[in-house]
Coordinates of C-alpha atoms in Angstrom, one line a residue:
X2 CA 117.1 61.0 151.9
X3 CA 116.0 60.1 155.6
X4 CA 116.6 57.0 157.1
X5 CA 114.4 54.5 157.6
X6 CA 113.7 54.4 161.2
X7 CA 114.3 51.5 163.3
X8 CA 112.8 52.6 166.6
X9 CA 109.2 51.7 166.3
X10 CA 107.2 50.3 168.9
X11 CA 106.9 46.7 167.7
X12 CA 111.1 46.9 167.3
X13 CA 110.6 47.9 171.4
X14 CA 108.5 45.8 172.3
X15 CA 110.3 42.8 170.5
X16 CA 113.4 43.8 172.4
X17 CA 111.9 44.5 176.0
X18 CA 110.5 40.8 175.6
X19 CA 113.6 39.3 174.9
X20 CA 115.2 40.9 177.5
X21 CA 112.7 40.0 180.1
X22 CA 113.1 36.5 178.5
X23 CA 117.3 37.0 179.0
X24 CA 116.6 37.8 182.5
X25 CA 115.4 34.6 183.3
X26 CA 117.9 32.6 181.7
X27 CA 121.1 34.6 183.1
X28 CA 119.6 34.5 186.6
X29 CA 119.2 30.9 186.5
X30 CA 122.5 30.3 184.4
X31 CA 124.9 32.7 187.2
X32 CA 122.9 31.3 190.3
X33 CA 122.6 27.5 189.3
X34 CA 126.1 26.1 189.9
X35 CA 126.3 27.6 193.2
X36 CA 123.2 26.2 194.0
X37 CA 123.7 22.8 192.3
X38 CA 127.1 22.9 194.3
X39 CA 126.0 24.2 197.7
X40 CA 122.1 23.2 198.3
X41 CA 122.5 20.1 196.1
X42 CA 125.6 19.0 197.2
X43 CA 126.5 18.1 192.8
X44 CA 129.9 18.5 191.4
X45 CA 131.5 20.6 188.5
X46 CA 130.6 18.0 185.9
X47 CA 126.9 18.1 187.3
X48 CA 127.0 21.8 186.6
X49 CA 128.0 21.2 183.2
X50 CA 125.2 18.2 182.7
X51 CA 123.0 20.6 183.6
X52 CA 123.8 23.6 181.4
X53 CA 124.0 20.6 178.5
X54 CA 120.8 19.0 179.3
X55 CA 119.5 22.6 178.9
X56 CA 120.8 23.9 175.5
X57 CA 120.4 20.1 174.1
X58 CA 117.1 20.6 173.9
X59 CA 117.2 24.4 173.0
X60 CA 119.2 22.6 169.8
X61 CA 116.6 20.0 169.3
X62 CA 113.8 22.6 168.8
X63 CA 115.4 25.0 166.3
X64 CA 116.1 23.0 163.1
X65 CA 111.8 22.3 163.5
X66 CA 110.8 25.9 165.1
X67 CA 112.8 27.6 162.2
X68 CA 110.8 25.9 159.5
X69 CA 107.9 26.0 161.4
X70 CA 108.5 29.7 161.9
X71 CA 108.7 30.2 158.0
X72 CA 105.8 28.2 156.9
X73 CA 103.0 28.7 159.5
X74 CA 103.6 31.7 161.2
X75 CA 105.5 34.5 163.1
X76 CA 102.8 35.6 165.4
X77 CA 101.6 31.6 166.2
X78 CA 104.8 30.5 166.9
X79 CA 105.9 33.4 169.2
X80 CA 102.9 32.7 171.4
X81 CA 103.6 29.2 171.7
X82 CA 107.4 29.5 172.3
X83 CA 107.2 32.0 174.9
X84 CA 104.2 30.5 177.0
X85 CA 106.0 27.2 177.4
X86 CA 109.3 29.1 178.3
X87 CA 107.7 31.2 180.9
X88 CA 105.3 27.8 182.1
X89 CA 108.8 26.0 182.6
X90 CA 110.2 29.1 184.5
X91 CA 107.3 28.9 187.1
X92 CA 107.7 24.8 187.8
X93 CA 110.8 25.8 189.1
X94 CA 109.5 27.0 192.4
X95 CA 109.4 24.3 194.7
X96 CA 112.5 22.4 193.6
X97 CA 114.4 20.4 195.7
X98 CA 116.6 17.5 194.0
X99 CA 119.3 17.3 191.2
X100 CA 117.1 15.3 189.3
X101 CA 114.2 17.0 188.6
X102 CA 116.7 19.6 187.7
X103 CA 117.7 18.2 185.1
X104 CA 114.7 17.1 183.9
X105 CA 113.2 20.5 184.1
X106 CA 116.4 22.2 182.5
X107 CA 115.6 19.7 179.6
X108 CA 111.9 20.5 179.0
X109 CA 112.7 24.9 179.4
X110 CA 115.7 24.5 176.8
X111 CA 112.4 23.6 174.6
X112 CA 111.1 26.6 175.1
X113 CA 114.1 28.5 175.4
X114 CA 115.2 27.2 171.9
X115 CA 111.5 28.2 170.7
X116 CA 111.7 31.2 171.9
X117 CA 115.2 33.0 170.8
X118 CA 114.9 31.7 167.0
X119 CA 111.0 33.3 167.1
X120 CA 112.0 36.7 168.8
X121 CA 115.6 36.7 166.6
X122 CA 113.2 36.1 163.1
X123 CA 111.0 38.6 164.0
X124 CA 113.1 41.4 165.0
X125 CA 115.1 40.9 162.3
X126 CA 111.4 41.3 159.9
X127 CA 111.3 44.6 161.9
X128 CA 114.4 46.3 160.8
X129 CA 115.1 48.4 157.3
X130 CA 117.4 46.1 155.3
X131 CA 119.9 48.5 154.6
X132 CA 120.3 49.4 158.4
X133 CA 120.0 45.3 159.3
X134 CA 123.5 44.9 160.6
X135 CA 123.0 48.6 162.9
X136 CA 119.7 46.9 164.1
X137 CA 120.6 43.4 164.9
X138 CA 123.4 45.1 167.5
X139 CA 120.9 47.5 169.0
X140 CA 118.6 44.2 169.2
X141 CA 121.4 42.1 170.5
X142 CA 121.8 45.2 173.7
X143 CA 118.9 44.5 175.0
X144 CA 119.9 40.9 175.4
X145 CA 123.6 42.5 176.5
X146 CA 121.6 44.5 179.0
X147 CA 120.2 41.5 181.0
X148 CA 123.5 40.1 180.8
X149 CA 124.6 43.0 183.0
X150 CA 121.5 42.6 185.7
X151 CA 120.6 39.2 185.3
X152 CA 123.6 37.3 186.5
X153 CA 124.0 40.3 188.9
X154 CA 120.6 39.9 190.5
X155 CA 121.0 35.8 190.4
X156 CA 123.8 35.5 192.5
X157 CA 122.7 38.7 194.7
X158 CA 119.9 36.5 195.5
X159 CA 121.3 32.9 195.9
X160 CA 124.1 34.6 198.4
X161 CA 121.7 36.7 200.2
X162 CA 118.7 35.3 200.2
X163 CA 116.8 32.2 199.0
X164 CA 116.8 29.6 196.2
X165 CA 112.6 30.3 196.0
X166 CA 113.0 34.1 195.4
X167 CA 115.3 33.6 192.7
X168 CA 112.5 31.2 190.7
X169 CA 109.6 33.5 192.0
X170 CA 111.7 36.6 190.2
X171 CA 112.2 34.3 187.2
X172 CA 108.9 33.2 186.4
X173 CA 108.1 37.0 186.6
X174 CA 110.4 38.1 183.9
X175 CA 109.0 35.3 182.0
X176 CA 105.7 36.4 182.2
X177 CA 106.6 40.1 181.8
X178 CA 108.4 38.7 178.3
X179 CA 104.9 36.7 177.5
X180 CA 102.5 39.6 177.7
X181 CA 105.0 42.0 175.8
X182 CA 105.3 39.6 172.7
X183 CA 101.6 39.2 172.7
X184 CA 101.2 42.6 172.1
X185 CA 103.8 42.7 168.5
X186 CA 102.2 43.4 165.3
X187 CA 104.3 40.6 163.4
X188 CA 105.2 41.7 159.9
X189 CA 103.8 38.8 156.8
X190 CA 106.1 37.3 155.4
X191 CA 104.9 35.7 151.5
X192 CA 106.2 32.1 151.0
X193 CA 107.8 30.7 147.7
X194 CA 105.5 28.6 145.9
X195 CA 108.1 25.6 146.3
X196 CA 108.1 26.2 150.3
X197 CA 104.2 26.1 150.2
X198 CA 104.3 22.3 147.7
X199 CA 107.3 20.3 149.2
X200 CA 106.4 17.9 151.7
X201 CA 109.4 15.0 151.8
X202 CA 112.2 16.2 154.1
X203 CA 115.6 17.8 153.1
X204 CA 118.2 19.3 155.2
X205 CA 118.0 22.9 153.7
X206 CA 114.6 23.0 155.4
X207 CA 116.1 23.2 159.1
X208 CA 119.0 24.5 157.9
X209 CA 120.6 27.4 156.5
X210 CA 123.0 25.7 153.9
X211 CA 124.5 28.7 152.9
X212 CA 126.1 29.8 155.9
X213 CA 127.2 26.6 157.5
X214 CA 130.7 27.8 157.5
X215 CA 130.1 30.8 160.2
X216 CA 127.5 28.6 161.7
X217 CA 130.8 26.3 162.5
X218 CA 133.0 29.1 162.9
X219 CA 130.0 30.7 166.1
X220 CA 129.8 27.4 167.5
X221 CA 133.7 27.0 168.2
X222 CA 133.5 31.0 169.5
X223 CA 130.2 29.3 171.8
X224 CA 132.6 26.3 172.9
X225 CA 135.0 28.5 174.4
X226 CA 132.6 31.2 176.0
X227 CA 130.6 28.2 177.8
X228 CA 133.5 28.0 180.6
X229 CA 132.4 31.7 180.9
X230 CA 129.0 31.3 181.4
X231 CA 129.0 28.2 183.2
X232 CA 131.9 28.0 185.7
X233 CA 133.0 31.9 186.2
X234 CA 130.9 31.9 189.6
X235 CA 132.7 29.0 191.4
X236 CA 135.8 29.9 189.7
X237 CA 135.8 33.4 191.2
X238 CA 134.8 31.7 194.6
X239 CA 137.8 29.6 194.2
X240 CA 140.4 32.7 193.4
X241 CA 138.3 35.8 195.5
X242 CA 134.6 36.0 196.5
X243 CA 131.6 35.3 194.7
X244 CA 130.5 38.8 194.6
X245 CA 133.3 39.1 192.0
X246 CA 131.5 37.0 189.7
X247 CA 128.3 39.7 190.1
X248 CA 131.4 42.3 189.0
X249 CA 132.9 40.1 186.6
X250 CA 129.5 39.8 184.3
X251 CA 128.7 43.7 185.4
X252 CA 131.9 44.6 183.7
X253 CA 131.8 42.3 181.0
X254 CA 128.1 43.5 180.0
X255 CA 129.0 46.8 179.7
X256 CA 131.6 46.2 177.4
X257 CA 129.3 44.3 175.8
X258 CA 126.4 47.1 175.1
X259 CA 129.7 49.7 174.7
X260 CA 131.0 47.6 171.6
X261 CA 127.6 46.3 169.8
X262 CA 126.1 49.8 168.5
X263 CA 129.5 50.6 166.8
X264 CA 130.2 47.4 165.8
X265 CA 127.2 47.2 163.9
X266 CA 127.5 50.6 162.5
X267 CA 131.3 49.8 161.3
X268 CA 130.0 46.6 159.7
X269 CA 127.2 48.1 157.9
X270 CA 129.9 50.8 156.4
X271 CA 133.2 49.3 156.6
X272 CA 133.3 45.4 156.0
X273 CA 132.8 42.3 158.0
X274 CA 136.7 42.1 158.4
X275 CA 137.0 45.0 160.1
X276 CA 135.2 44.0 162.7
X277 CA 136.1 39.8 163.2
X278 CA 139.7 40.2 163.2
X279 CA 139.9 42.5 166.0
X280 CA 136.9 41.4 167.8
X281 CA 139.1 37.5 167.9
X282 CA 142.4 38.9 168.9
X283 CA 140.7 40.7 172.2
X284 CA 138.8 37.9 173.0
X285 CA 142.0 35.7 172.8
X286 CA 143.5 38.4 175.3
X287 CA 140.6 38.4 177.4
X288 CA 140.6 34.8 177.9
X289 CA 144.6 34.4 178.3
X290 CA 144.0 36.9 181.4
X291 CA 141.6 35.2 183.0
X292 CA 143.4 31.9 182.7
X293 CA 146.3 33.3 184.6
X294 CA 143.9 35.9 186.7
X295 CA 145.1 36.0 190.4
X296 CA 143.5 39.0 191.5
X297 CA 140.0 40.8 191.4
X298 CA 141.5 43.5 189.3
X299 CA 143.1 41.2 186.8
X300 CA 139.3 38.8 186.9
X301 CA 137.6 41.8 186.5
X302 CA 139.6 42.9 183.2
X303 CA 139.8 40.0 181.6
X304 CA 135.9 40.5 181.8
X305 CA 136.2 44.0 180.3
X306 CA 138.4 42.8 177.4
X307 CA 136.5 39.7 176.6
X308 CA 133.1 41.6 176.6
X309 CA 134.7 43.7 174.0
X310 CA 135.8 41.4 171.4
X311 CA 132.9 38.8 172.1
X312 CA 130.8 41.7 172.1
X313 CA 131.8 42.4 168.3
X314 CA 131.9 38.9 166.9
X315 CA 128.2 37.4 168.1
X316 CA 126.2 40.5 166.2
X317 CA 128.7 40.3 163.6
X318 CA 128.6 36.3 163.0
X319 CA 124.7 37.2 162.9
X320 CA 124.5 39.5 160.5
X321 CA 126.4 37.7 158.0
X322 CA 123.9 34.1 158.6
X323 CA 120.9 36.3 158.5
X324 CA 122.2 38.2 155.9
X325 CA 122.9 35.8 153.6
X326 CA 119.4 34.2 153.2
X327 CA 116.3 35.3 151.3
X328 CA 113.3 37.2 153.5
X329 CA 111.1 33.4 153.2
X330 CA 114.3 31.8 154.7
X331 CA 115.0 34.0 157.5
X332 CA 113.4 31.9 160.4
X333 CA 115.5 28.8 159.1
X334 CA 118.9 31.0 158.8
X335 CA 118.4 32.4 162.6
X336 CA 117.5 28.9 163.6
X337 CA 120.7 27.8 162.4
X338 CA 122.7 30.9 163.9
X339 CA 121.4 29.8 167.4
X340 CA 121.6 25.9 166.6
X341 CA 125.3 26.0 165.9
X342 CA 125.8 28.5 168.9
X343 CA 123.7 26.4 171.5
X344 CA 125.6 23.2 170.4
X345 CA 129.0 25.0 170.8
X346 CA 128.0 26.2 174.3
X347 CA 126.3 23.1 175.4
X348 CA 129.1 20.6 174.5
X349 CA 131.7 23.1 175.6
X350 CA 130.1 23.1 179.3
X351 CA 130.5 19.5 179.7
X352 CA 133.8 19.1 177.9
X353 CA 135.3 22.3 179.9
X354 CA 133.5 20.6 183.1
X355 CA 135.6 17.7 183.1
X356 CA 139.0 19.5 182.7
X357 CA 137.8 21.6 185.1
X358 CA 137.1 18.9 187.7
X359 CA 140.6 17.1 186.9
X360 CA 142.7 19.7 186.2
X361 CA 141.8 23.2 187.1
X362 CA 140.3 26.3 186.2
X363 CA 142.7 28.0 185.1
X364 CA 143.7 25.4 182.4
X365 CA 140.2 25.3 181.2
X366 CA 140.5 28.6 180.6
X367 CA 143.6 27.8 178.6
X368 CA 142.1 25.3 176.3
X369 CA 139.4 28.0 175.5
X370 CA 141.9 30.1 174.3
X371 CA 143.1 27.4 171.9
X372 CA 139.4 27.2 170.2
X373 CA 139.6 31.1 169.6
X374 CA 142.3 31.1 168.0
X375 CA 141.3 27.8 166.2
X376 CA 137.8 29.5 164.8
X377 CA 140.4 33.1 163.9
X378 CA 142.3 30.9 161.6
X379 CA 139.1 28.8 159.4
X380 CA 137.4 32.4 159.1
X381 CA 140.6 33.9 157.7
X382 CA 140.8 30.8 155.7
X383 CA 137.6 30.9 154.5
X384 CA 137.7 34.7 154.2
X385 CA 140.3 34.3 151.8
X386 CA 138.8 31.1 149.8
X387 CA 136.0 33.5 149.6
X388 CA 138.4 36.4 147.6
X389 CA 139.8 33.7 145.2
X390 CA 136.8 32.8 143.7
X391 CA 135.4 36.7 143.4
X392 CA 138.9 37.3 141.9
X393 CA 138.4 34.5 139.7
X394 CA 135.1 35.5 139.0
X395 CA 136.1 39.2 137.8
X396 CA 138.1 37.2 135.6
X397 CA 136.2 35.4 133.5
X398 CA 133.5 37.9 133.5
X399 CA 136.1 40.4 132.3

């Protein structure tokens, strides 16, 4: 029997725009605490106020976007999203004051929030339900892929050259992102009857109830990976250059787009577990390395390491949200994938900002480590709450 094919040109199109969209937001994420730090004169704790500001808004707009997304719309809603992210991209030419900054970091997490849960739902309508955990990872490269050049490009350009070409280049890929996702035939999706009817509010309509537990589990992954994302420039200034941070996220993205295709091939045929455990015990590694990193070559391998097991565990963690809801529910479930994510990361950039500031990097890499190991032992111990009630189950149906 052939496969069903997941290549088609909406699935392409769908991708190329969220990786145009990914450009953006590494670019400005890599460059921003160097230019907060070295044009704005801010401190680490202003980097991570920014980065919160940012994805507090992004967590704002998903609970509503996801039900939005179910009940009035793919194609509607993926306009909207990605015209007001690319419309924030271009306001930041021009910008000259930590303020605004933070205003405008407020008002494009909007659109940021928007935009992922709208290009996640849809992509996810676009791939063959049998190959759905194969396809999410292959969705999730293209996002891995302007991880490697995005962050590479930002600080290229905030080093070499100019704050201003760094926003013109982003409120290109914006655009670029815009006109691609204008051009998607979005798949319809039928409503339930009781979605169409119910009007007062309930919590199961922004979020996914069923998969609260990875939601949690994501968001304490998110917390520790937000010293990553956040602080890895300055702290490779601190122990190296900053061109090692360009390396750093170069390396890290590979592994990244290396580990994703199998992972989601493996999950598909082998089990969730056999994926988590090991993707959480090299992460763990990876992090402990670059706590204690004193050297490019040991920087640069933590970032190989960690891109390997992180690489595993997001597409993974995924899968399992999306896959546990119905097709009408699958805007609300991504929402919530994203929601729990974006919270981790955004309160994990201001917590990890002031250890940082008063104690060092390298110990704010060493609490991370303690929050991936804390989210390895709830999903083994909900993993095996989960086998004692099929057991049970098999019991009494037996």
């Amino acid at each position: 029997m052939k496969k069903e094919t997941i290549w088609t040109k909406d699935f392409l199109r769908v991708s190329f725009s969220s990786f145009f969209m990914f450009m953006a937001f590494y670019m400005l994420m890599s460059a921003l605490p160097i230019y907060i730090v070295d044009v704005l004169n801010g401190e680490e704790s202003q980097i991570g106020l920014v980065t919160t500001l940012f994805l507090l808004s992004s967590i704002l707009s998903r609970p509503f976007i996801g039900k939005w997304v179910d009940q009035f719309g793919r194609k509607k809603l993926l306009f909207i999203s990605l015209l007001l992210f690319a419309f924030a991209s271009v306001l930041y030419i021009g910008l000259h004051s930590l303020f605004a900054l933070l205003i405008l970091r407020f008002f494009h997490g909007f659109g940021f929030g928007m935009s992922t849960t709208v290009l996640g739902t849809v992509a996810a309508d676009l791939i063959p339900a049998k190959r759905r955990g194969e396809g999410i990872s292959y969705f999730g490269m293209f996002m891995n892929l302007a991880m490697v050049i995005g962050p590479f490009v930002g600080i290229l350009i905030i080093s070499k050259y100019d704050s201003m070409i760094l926003f013109i280049v982003c409120a290109i890929c914006s655009g670029i992102s815009f006109l691609l996702s204008s051009r998607i035939a979005v798949p319809h999706i039928q409503l339930m009857k009781k979605q169409e009817e119910k009007k007062r509010f309930q919590w199961s309509d922004v979020l996914e109830t069923s998969a609260l537990r990875i939601a949690c589990i994501t968001g304490i992954l998110a917390f520790a990976y937000s010293g990553i994302i956040s602080f890895i420039s300055v702290y490779a200034k601190e122990i190296g250059s900053v061109d090692d941070a360009s390396y750093f996220f170069a390396i890290y993205a590979i592994m990244l787009v290396v580990a994703r295709p199998f992972a989601g091939r493996l999950f598909d045929s082998k089990g969730v577990n056999f994926i988590m455990y090991p993707g959480i015990v090299l992460y763990t590694i990876g992090m402990i390395l670059l706590s204690v990193a004193d050297s490019t070559v040991m920087f640069l391998l933590s970032g190989g390491i960690i891109g390997l097991g992180y690489g595993a565990l997001v597409p993974c963690l995924q899968t399992l949200i999306v896959g546990q809801a119905m097709d009408n529910r699958r805007g609300v479930a991504t929402s919530t994938f994203y929601a729990f994510y974006d919270t981790g990361v955004g309160i994990g950039s201001l917590v990890l900002g002031y250890v940082a500031m008063y104690t060092s990097y390298q110990i704010m890499y060493g609490v991370s480590v303690l929050f991936i190991v804390c989210a390895g032992i709830l999903y083994y111990m909900k993993q095996n709450k989960d086998r004692i009630f099929v057991e049970k189950d098999e019991r009494l149906s037996s």
